[in-house]
Short mmCIF file of the N, C-alpha and C atoms (twelve columns), coordinates in Angstrom:
data_MODEL
# 
_entry.id   MODEL 
# 
loop_
_atom_site.group_PDB 
_atom_site.id 
_atom_site.type_symbol 
_atom_site.label_atom_id 
_atom_site.label_alt_id 
_atom_site.label_comp_id 
_atom_site.label_asym_id 
_atom_site.label_seq_id 
_atom_site.Cartn_x 
_atom_site.Cartn_y 
_atom_site.Cartn_z 
_atom_site.pdbx_PDB_model_num 
ATOM 1   N N  . MET A 1  3.620   16.614 19.889  1 
ATOM 2   C CA . MET A 1  2.977   15.369 19.862  1 
ATOM 3   C C  . MET A 1  4.112   14.500 19.631  1 
ATOM 4   N N  . ASP A 2  3.972   12.996 20.186  1 
ATOM 5   C CA . ASP A 2  4.861   11.897 19.846  1 
ATOM 6   C C  . ASP A 2  4.190   10.947 18.642  1 
ATOM 7   N N  . GLU A 3  4.862   9.905  18.112  1 
ATOM 8   C CA . GLU A 3  4.490   8.963  17.200  1 
ATOM 9   C C  . GLU A 3  3.241   8.339  17.629  1 
ATOM 10  N N  . ILE A 4  3.027   7.899  18.955  1 
ATOM 11  C CA . ILE A 4  1.795   7.335  19.265  1 
ATOM 12  C C  . ILE A 4  0.807   8.011  19.048  1 
ATOM 13  N N  . LYS A 5  0.843   9.134  19.791  1 
ATOM 14  C CA . LYS A 5  -0.465  10.339 19.302  1 
ATOM 15  C C  . LYS A 5  -0.566  10.599 17.572  1 
ATOM 16  N N  . PHE A 6  0.581   10.483 16.804  1 
ATOM 17  C CA . PHE A 6  0.129   10.779 15.232  1 
ATOM 18  C C  . PHE A 6  -0.322  9.431  14.836  1 
ATOM 19  N N  . GLN A 7  -0.003  8.253  15.180  1 
ATOM 20  C CA . GLN A 7  -0.915  7.168  14.956  1 
ATOM 21  C C  . GLN A 7  -2.330  6.658  15.277  1 
ATOM 22  N N  . GLU A 8  -2.708  7.507  16.584  1 
ATOM 23  C CA . GLU A 8  -3.860  7.557  17.159  1 
ATOM 24  C C  . GLU A 8  -4.716  8.156  16.074  1 
ATOM 25  N N  . ARG A 9  -3.934  9.558  15.836  1 
ATOM 26  C CA . ARG A 9  -4.870  10.135 15.031  1 
ATOM 27  C C  . ARG A 9  -5.088  9.496  13.592  1 
ATOM 28  N N  . THR A 10 -4.293  8.687  12.923  1 
ATOM 29  C CA . THR A 10 -4.242  8.175  11.557  1 
ATOM 30  C C  . THR A 10 -5.721  7.182  11.980  1 
ATOM 31  N N  . ILE A 11 -5.899  6.400  13.131  1 
ATOM 32  C CA . ILE A 11 -6.975  5.615  13.147  1 
ATOM 33  C C  . ILE A 11 -8.378  6.671  13.368  1 
ATOM 34  N N  . ASN A 12 -8.406  7.516  13.991  1 
ATOM 35  C CA . ASN A 12 -9.411  8.398  14.213  1 
ATOM 36  C C  . ASN A 12 -9.960  8.874  12.550  1 
ATOM 37  N N  . LEU A 13 -8.825  9.165  12.048  1 
ATOM 38  C CA . LEU A 13 -9.134  9.418  10.366  1 
ATOM 39  C C  . LEU A 13 -9.729  8.611  9.837   1 
ATOM 40  N N  . ALA A 14 -9.108  7.353  9.916   1 
ATOM 41  C CA . ALA A 14 -9.830  6.237  9.080   1 
ATOM 42  C C  . ALA A 14 -11.291 5.913  9.609   1 
ATOM 43  N N  . LYS A 15 -11.629 6.358  10.834  1 
ATOM 44  C CA . LYS A 15 -12.943 6.128  11.360  1 
ATOM 45  C C  . LYS A 15 -13.954 7.052  10.258  1 
ATOM 46  N N  . LYS A 16 -13.524 8.274  9.869   1 
ATOM 47  C CA . LYS A 16 -14.454 8.864  8.944   1 
ATOM 48  C C  . LYS A 16 -14.609 8.311  7.682   1 
ATOM 49  N N  . SER A 17 -14.149 7.107  7.113   1 
ATOM 50  C CA . SER A 17 -14.593 6.814  6.042   1 
ATOM 51  C C  . SER A 17 -15.283 4.923  6.208   1 
ATOM 52  N N  . GLN A 18 -15.286 4.666  7.580   1 
ATOM 53  C CA . GLN A 18 -15.985 3.565  7.895   1 
ATOM 54  C C  . GLN A 18 -17.421 3.320  7.421   1 
ATOM 55  N N  . GLY A 19 -17.763 2.439  6.544   1 
ATOM 56  C CA . GLY A 19 -19.162 2.375  6.327   1 
ATOM 57  C C  . GLY A 19 -19.299 2.934  4.888   1 
ATOM 58  N N  . MET A 20 -18.268 3.712  4.456   1 
ATOM 59  C CA . MET A 20 -18.429 4.386  2.949   1 
ATOM 60  C C  . MET A 20 -17.826 3.780  1.977   1 
ATOM 61  N N  . VAL A 21 -16.847 2.856  2.349   1 
ATOM 62  C CA . VAL A 21 -15.659 2.756  1.231   1 
ATOM 63  C C  . VAL A 21 -15.388 1.151  0.783   1 
ATOM 64  N N  . ALA A 22 -16.284 0.373  1.445   1 
ATOM 65  C CA . ALA A 22 -16.395 -1.041 1.364   1 
ATOM 66  C C  . ALA A 22 -16.359 -1.439 -0.200  1 
ATOM 67  N N  . PRO A 23 -15.741 -2.311 -0.600  1 
ATOM 68  C CA . PRO A 23 -14.881 -3.318 0.087   1 
ATOM 69  C C  . PRO A 23 -13.622 -2.851 0.486   1 
ATOM 70  N N  . ARG A 24 -13.036 -1.739 -0.194  1 
ATOM 71  C CA . ARG A 24 -11.988 -1.238 0.226   1 
ATOM 72  C C  . ARG A 24 -11.744 -0.836 1.848   1 
ATOM 73  N N  . PRO A 25 -10.388 -0.993 2.301   1 
ATOM 74  C CA . PRO A 25 -10.363 -0.446 3.639   1 
ATOM 75  C C  . PRO A 25 -10.393 0.801  3.989   1 
ATOM 76  N N  . ALA A 26 -11.166 1.176  5.238   1 
ATOM 77  C CA . ALA A 26 -11.079 2.448  6.004   1 
ATOM 78  C C  . ALA A 26 -9.534  2.622  6.278   1 
ATOM 79  N N  . VAL A 27 -8.861  3.843  5.894   1 
ATOM 80  C CA . VAL A 27 -7.558  4.166  6.019   1 
ATOM 81  C C  . VAL A 27 -7.413  5.569  6.454   1 
ATOM 82  N N  . GLY A 28 -6.384  5.927  7.069   1 
ATOM 83  C CA . GLY A 28 -6.322  7.186  7.780   1 
ATOM 84  C C  . GLY A 28 -4.891  7.494  7.422   1 
ATOM 85  N N  . ALA A 29 -4.470  8.673  7.146   1 
ATOM 86  C CA . ALA A 29 -2.900  9.004  7.177   1 
ATOM 87  C C  . ALA A 29 -2.796  10.342 7.371   1 
ATOM 88  N N  . LEU A 30 -1.545  10.568 7.556   1 
ATOM 89  C CA . LEU A 30 -0.905  12.143 8.239   1 
ATOM 90  C C  . LEU A 30 0.441   12.303 7.644   1 
ATOM 91  N N  . LEU A 31 0.538   13.543 7.229   1 
ATOM 92  C CA . LEU A 31 2.084   13.869 6.838   1 
ATOM 93  C C  . LEU A 31 2.450   14.942 8.119   1 
ATOM 94  N N  . VAL A 32 3.611   14.560 8.619   1 
ATOM 95  C CA . VAL A 32 4.151   15.332 9.829   1 
ATOM 96  C C  . VAL A 32 5.477   15.611 9.244   1 
ATOM 97  N N  . LYS A 33 5.722   17.198 9.643   1 
ATOM 98  C CA . LYS A 33 7.088   17.881 9.398   1 
ATOM 99  C C  . LYS A 33 7.276   18.777 10.485  1 
ATOM 100 N N  . ASP A 34 8.758   18.394 10.839  1 
ATOM 101 C CA . ASP A 34 9.434   18.997 12.052  1 
ATOM 102 C C  . ASP A 34 8.625   18.973 13.490  1 
ATOM 103 N N  . GLY A 35 7.953   17.998 13.619  1 
ATOM 104 C CA . GLY A 35 6.927   17.612 14.696  1 
ATOM 105 C C  . GLY A 35 5.768   18.085 14.393  1 
ATOM 106 N N  . LYS A 36 5.106   18.807 13.688  1 
ATOM 107 C CA . LYS A 36 3.664   19.088 13.647  1 
ATOM 108 C C  . LYS A 36 2.899   18.517 12.087  1 
ATOM 109 N N  . ILE A 37 1.657   18.264 12.398  1 
ATOM 110 C CA . ILE A 37 0.735   17.880 11.274  1 
ATOM 111 C C  . ILE A 37 1.016   18.911 10.034  1 
ATOM 112 N N  . ILE A 38 1.179   18.480 9.319   1 
ATOM 113 C CA . ILE A 38 1.170   19.657 7.883   1 
ATOM 114 C C  . ILE A 38 -0.225  19.089 6.926   1 
ATOM 115 N N  . SER A 39 -0.735  17.772 7.111   1 
ATOM 116 C CA . SER A 39 -1.823  17.274 6.338   1 
ATOM 117 C C  . SER A 39 -2.351  16.094 6.666   1 
ATOM 118 N N  . GLU A 40 -3.723  16.003 6.480   1 
ATOM 119 C CA . GLU A 40 -4.244  14.601 6.792   1 
ATOM 120 C C  . GLU A 40 -5.195  14.122 5.614   1 
ATOM 121 N N  . GLY A 41 -5.430  12.929 5.623   1 
ATOM 122 C CA . GLY A 41 -6.231  12.344 4.279   1 
ATOM 123 C C  . GLY A 41 -7.010  11.220 4.999   1 
ATOM 124 N N  . TYR A 42 -8.048  10.530 4.508   1 
ATOM 125 C CA . TYR A 42 -8.641  9.093  4.828   1 
ATOM 126 C C  . TYR A 42 -9.106  8.917  3.427   1 
ATOM 127 N N  . THR A 43 -9.585  7.525  3.379   1 
ATOM 128 C CA . THR A 43 -10.277 6.919  2.147   1 
ATOM 129 C C  . THR A 43 -11.443 7.696  2.191   1 
ATOM 130 N N  . LYS A 44 -11.721 7.872  0.432   1 
ATOM 131 C CA . LYS A 44 -12.887 8.427  0.002   1 
ATOM 132 C C  . LYS A 44 -13.521 7.474  -0.724  1 
ATOM 133 N N  . PRO A 45 -14.782 7.701  -0.814  1 
ATOM 134 C CA . PRO A 45 -15.823 6.709  -1.577  1 
ATOM 135 C C  . PRO A 45 -15.185 6.673  -2.920  1 
ATOM 136 N N  . ARG A 46 -15.495 5.634  -3.887  1 
ATOM 137 C CA . ARG A 46 -15.014 5.343  -5.064  1 
ATOM 138 C C  . ARG A 46 -15.616 6.532  -6.119  1 
ATOM 139 N N  . PRO A 47 -15.201 6.985  -6.838  1 
ATOM 140 C CA . PRO A 47 -13.896 6.939  -6.974  1 
ATOM 141 C C  . PRO A 47 -12.860 7.512  -6.659  1 
ATOM 142 N N  . GLY A 48 -12.939 7.823  -5.435  1 
ATOM 143 C CA . GLY A 48 -12.127 8.730  -4.633  1 
ATOM 144 C C  . GLY A 48 -10.672 8.272  -4.210  1 
ATOM 145 N N  . LEU A 49 -10.033 9.057  -3.594  1 
ATOM 146 C CA . LEU A 49 -8.657  9.017  -3.297  1 
ATOM 147 C C  . LEU A 49 -8.298  7.806  -2.049  1 
ATOM 148 N N  . HIS A 50 -7.148  7.036  -2.416  1 
ATOM 149 C CA . HIS A 50 -6.671  6.489  -0.983  1 
ATOM 150 C C  . HIS A 50 -6.079  7.584  0.031   1 
ATOM 151 N N  . ALA A 51 -6.177  7.207  1.190   1 
ATOM 152 C CA . ALA A 51 -5.928  8.153  2.522   1 
ATOM 153 C C  . ALA A 51 -4.337  8.918  2.232   1 
ATOM 154 N N  . GLU A 52 -3.297  8.091  1.680   1 
ATOM 155 C CA . GLU A 52 -1.967  8.888  1.349   1 
ATOM 156 C C  . GLU A 52 -2.176  9.605  0.306   1 
ATOM 157 N N  . ALA A 53 -2.694  9.380  -0.798  1 
ATOM 158 C CA . ALA A 53 -2.794  10.419 -1.983  1 
ATOM 159 C C  . ALA A 53 -3.665  11.524 -1.394  1 
ATOM 160 N N  . ASP A 54 -4.886  11.204 -0.750  1 
ATOM 161 C CA . ASP A 54 -5.663  12.290 0.120   1 
ATOM 162 C C  . ASP A 54 -4.902  13.569 1.135   1 
ATOM 163 N N  . ALA A 55 -3.939  12.541 1.879   1 
ATOM 164 C CA . ALA A 55 -2.875  13.508 2.371   1 
ATOM 165 C C  . ALA A 55 -2.180  14.354 1.669   1 
ATOM 166 N N  . ILE A 56 -1.513  13.874 0.744   1 
ATOM 167 C CA . ILE A 56 -0.618  14.439 -0.157  1 
ATOM 168 C C  . ILE A 56 -1.143  15.633 -0.712  1 
ATOM 169 N N  . ASN A 57 -2.593  15.403 -1.439  1 
ATOM 170 C CA . ASN A 57 -3.281  16.542 -2.116  1 
ATOM 171 C C  . ASN A 57 -3.535  17.408 -1.312  1 
ATOM 172 N N  . ASN A 58 -3.856  17.332 0.165   1 
ATOM 173 C CA . ASN A 58 -4.249  18.215 0.906   1 
ATOM 174 C C  . ASN A 58 -3.185  19.309 1.546   1 
ATOM 175 N N  . ALA A 59 -2.081  18.795 1.306   1 
ATOM 176 C CA . ALA A 59 -0.895  19.460 1.892   1 
ATOM 177 C C  . ALA A 59 -0.945  20.973 1.504   1 
ATOM 178 N N  . LYS A 60 -0.674  22.084 2.277   1 
ATOM 179 C CA . LYS A 60 -0.825  23.364 1.895   1 
ATOM 180 C C  . LYS A 60 0.780   23.940 1.866   1 
ATOM 181 N N  . GLU A 61 1.541   22.977 2.161   1 
ATOM 182 C CA . GLU A 61 3.219   23.313 2.099   1 
ATOM 183 C C  . GLU A 61 3.618   22.145 1.698   1 
ATOM 184 N N  . ASP A 62 5.066   22.409 1.303   1 
ATOM 185 C CA . ASP A 62 6.233   21.558 0.689   1 
ATOM 186 C C  . ASP A 62 6.019   20.324 1.555   1 
ATOM 187 N N  . ILE A 63 5.797   18.984 1.035   1 
ATOM 188 C CA . ILE A 63 5.876   17.801 1.803   1 
ATOM 189 C C  . ILE A 63 7.325   16.957 2.076   1 
ATOM 190 N N  . LYS A 64 8.546   17.717 1.215   1 
ATOM 191 C CA . LYS A 64 9.824   17.086 0.997   1 
ATOM 192 C C  . LYS A 64 10.163  17.012 2.629   1 
ATOM 193 N N  . GLY A 65 10.499  15.747 2.870   1 
ATOM 194 C CA . GLY A 65 11.402  15.836 4.363   1 
ATOM 195 C C  . GLY A 65 10.248  15.489 5.485   1 
ATOM 196 N N  . SER A 66 8.883   15.370 4.883   1 
ATOM 197 C CA . SER A 66 7.607   14.890 5.885   1 
ATOM 198 C C  . SER A 66 7.658   13.557 6.101   1 
ATOM 199 N N  . THR A 67 7.168   13.153 7.271   1 
ATOM 200 C CA . THR A 67 7.003   11.534 7.545   1 
ATOM 201 C C  . THR A 67 5.540   11.168 7.177   1 
ATOM 202 N N  . LEU A 68 5.207   10.091 6.767   1 
ATOM 203 C CA . LEU A 68 3.886   9.642  6.412   1 
ATOM 204 C C  . LEU A 68 3.497   8.564  7.639   1 
ATOM 205 N N  . PHE A 69 2.251   9.010  8.187   1 
ATOM 206 C CA . PHE A 69 2.008   7.684  9.181   1 
ATOM 207 C C  . PHE A 69 0.493   7.469  8.508   1 
ATOM 208 N N  . CYS A 70 0.463   6.184  8.773   1 
ATOM 209 C CA . CYS A 70 -0.714  5.518  7.692   1 
ATOM 210 C C  . CYS A 70 -1.240  4.447  8.638   1 
ATOM 211 N N  . THR A 71 -2.508  4.070  8.680   1 
ATOM 212 C CA . THR A 71 -3.060  2.827  9.299   1 
ATOM 213 C C  . THR A 71 -2.914  1.642  8.414   1 
ATOM 214 N N  . LEU A 72 -2.436  1.748  7.023   1 
ATOM 215 C CA . LEU A 72 -2.318  0.397  6.288   1 
ATOM 216 C C  . LEU A 72 -1.182  0.735  5.026   1 
ATOM 217 N N  . GLU A 73 -0.475  -0.236 5.003   1 
ATOM 218 C CA . GLU A 73 0.673   -0.172 4.173   1 
ATOM 219 C C  . GLU A 73 0.306   0.585  2.775   1 
ATOM 220 N N  . PRO A 74 0.978   1.143  2.103   1 
ATOM 221 C CA . PRO A 74 0.544   1.971  0.852   1 
ATOM 222 C C  . PRO A 74 0.772   0.706  -0.265  1 
ATOM 223 N N  . HIS A 75 -0.219  0.842  -1.136  1 
ATOM 224 C CA . HIS A 75 -0.353  -0.102 -2.201  1 
ATOM 225 C C  . HIS A 75 0.801   0.037  -2.892  1 
ATOM 226 N N  . ASN A 76 1.412   -0.757 -3.745  1 
ATOM 227 C CA . ASN A 76 2.466   -0.644 -4.772  1 
ATOM 228 C C  . ASN A 76 2.239   -1.491 -6.227  1 
ATOM 229 N N  . PHE A 77 1.006   -1.486 -6.365  1 
ATOM 230 C CA . PHE A 77 0.297   -2.075 -7.861  1 
ATOM 231 C C  . PHE A 77 -0.379  -0.798 -8.554  1 
ATOM 232 N N  . THR A 78 -0.544  -0.918 -9.726  1 
ATOM 233 C CA . THR A 78 -1.763  -0.070 -10.200 1 
ATOM 234 C C  . THR A 78 -3.350  -0.875 -10.281 1 
ATOM 235 N N  . THR A 79 -3.915  0.128  -9.727  1 
ATOM 236 C CA . THR A 79 -5.316  0.392  -9.993  1 
ATOM 237 C C  . THR A 79 -6.327  1.059  -10.922 1 
ATOM 238 N N  . HIS A 80 -6.911  1.788  -10.364 1 
ATOM 239 C CA . HIS A 80 -7.407  2.945  -11.114 1 
ATOM 240 C C  . HIS A 80 -6.783  4.180  -11.501 1 
ATOM 241 N N  . ASP A 81 -5.813  4.055  -10.311 1 
ATOM 242 C CA . ASP A 81 -4.646  5.285  -10.363 1 
ATOM 243 C C  . ASP A 81 -3.449  4.704  -10.146 1 
ATOM 244 N N  . THR A 82 -2.438  5.936  -10.038 1 
ATOM 245 C CA . THR A 82 -1.301  5.601  -9.709  1 
ATOM 246 C C  . THR A 82 -0.708  4.943  -8.417  1 
ATOM 247 N N  . PRO A 83 0.022   3.877  -8.110  1 
ATOM 248 C CA . PRO A 83 0.376   3.453  -7.071  1 
ATOM 249 C C  . PRO A 83 0.442   4.551  -6.060  1 
ATOM 250 N N  . CYS A 84 0.150   4.218  -4.841  1 
ATOM 251 C CA . CYS A 84 0.637   5.436  -3.616  1 
ATOM 252 C C  . CYS A 84 1.878   5.314  -3.463  1 
ATOM 253 N N  . THR A 85 2.631   4.093  -3.382  1 
ATOM 254 C CA . THR A 85 4.216   4.176  -3.268  1 
ATOM 255 C C  . THR A 85 4.773   5.133  -4.170  1 
ATOM 256 N N  . GLU A 86 4.291   5.410  -5.652  1 
ATOM 257 C CA . GLU A 86 4.992   6.265  -6.575  1 
ATOM 258 C C  . GLU A 86 4.848   7.395  -6.052  1 
ATOM 259 N N  . LYS A 87 3.529   8.130  -5.426  1 
ATOM 260 C CA . LYS A 87 2.898   9.306  -5.006  1 
ATOM 261 C C  . LYS A 87 4.023   9.597  -3.915  1 
ATOM 262 N N  . ILE A 88 4.217   8.628  -2.916  1 
ATOM 263 C CA . ILE A 88 4.858   9.002  -1.799  1 
ATOM 264 C C  . ILE A 88 6.378   9.624  -2.346  1 
# 
């Protein structure tokens, strides 16, 4: 799978949260390691996780050295949770 396919998958993941997370954006995220998807996530309804944090939490293996694909730049400010940039 190439980068375009990975990004297309994040878009499909984001669609899972459409209509459930407003006013927050529907976001999808993937963690890829050695060319394979090791985890996926998408924005959950409040007080749920952002897509990036969801993908990190869903990982069943070490994410060190993996690449994050995401439909939106991770936030770097404190909300009700730790900024996603710190989790990454």
